[in-house]
């Protein structure tokens, strides 16, 4: 579907080379930026709850999606790399992201020329809201659906022959078996093959994937649609479009609303000026609206929280819509330098957002890896039914240990991971404070006094006398726990085992009270350490282990 005058022999080489270098650099940058990340939340749905090879494992709905292809891909990666390496999973997602960007460029190249097509391709490459799709591998279904959808539309250009039509049918089927994100692309393809000017003998191109999806829905589908959202779907969809256009322009949703109006005016102008109904343009516009209608029915009650990943497929569809609306039109040469500056500024702004969100997602994964390491290291203190207070898709300690036996342990030697290790074991030992046991022979714990604090042995314990800034004691937590007797003021207790420093206050011993701290799980080194502070004096003793 090449537009006359938009492509001349050899003119593709330089923009193609620029795009290739940008893709290589961006993917390597994101891959390195995500070092230290690990599996979290929905990843564990595939790892723990999709074991085996029964048909139900692949066909059972995943968060409302038909996700057979992503589950199969995960199984291949688990067999090849286990849980010990996270980068291959992210590399697979980045590879699909790169393929999607190339396909968008190829699609737009036929409409607006190779140089104009380069601008949206570069913006999508470093699209800030796409971070969750690039660092969180379980969202690979989104990328698969986009790649298959755009690839199918390319194959359907210009009245495809039987082979191209068969390939488009296969791609749409793979896409629909990857994520419901493929549904809008199926709608666009239907508009293309059933249009009056098309060869309607190709109806099977969309009939096959539609039948597969319908059969799956009847047998395994679980609807995520909330029909009570119907009255807010329009507002939710318009807000989603505003956030999409605002993100594409790096201007935010307020400017995005103005840009949505401008984009709608452009589409209506293109339809009005066309000598005959532009079915692909109309199909893409309907597909974009259908995407937000379905997303709104499923998620509008949740608000915008957690919906950033939906902006990326929306951005792809919007870019294709605008490419069709501008089809056959050149960017004036005199405007090319200004356009290049604008694109560079947008890419930089989006890249900054991508950087920040990638680091945040990386730390979440590192946190979860530390929690998994804790339940593996301390099986005696974390019973099988114990659920760590982390995003693990409901997996319990027993299921996590089984997964580690099958696939190895995710790396957890990061600062967030070490902190999470401690947090999970504290949660398993809760409550941290218990009633002081009667009797017994107290013993002085291994402890050091902070600046200004004086420690005095008394009856087998240590009495901390405050200085001008209060009392501070750093004590190793004995195997049997630590007896803390507060004086005239409460004692604040912080604990750590692997964490690099003491965090927030874990517990407080009320003024005048005596409580047993711990014991906390530590079947091997290093021991737990405590930081005890108070504005008044207090006493600490090692409980019998």
mmCIF file of C-alpha atoms in Angstrom, residues 331-344:
data_model
loop_
_atom_site.group_PDB
_atom_site.id
_atom_site.type_symbol
_atom_site.label_atom_id
_atom_site.label_comp_id
_atom_site.label_asym_id
_atom_site.label_seq_id
_atom_site.Cartn_x
_atom_site.Cartn_y
_atom_site.Cartn_z
ATOM 1 C CA UNK A 331 6.172 16.838 6.116
ATOM 2 C CA UNK A 332 7.444 20.072 4.513
ATOM 3 C CA UNK A 333 11.249 20.131 4.423
ATOM 4 C CA UNK A 334 11.382 23.469 6.220
ATOM 5 C CA UNK A 335 9.587 21.938 9.201
ATOM 6 C CA UNK A 336 11.854 18.886 9.427
ATOM 7 C CA UNK A 337 14.464 20.460 11.782
ATOM 8 C CA UNK A 338 11.769 21.710 14.166
ATOM 9 C CA UNK A 339 10.072 18.291 14.111
ATOM 10 C CA UNK A 340 13.412 16.622 14.900
ATOM 11 C CA UNK A 341 13.919 18.901 17.923
ATOM 12 C CA UNK A 342 10.390 18.215 19.182
ATOM 13 C CA UNK A 343 10.830 14.452 18.787
ATOM 14 C CA UNK A 344 14.180 14.562 20.611
#
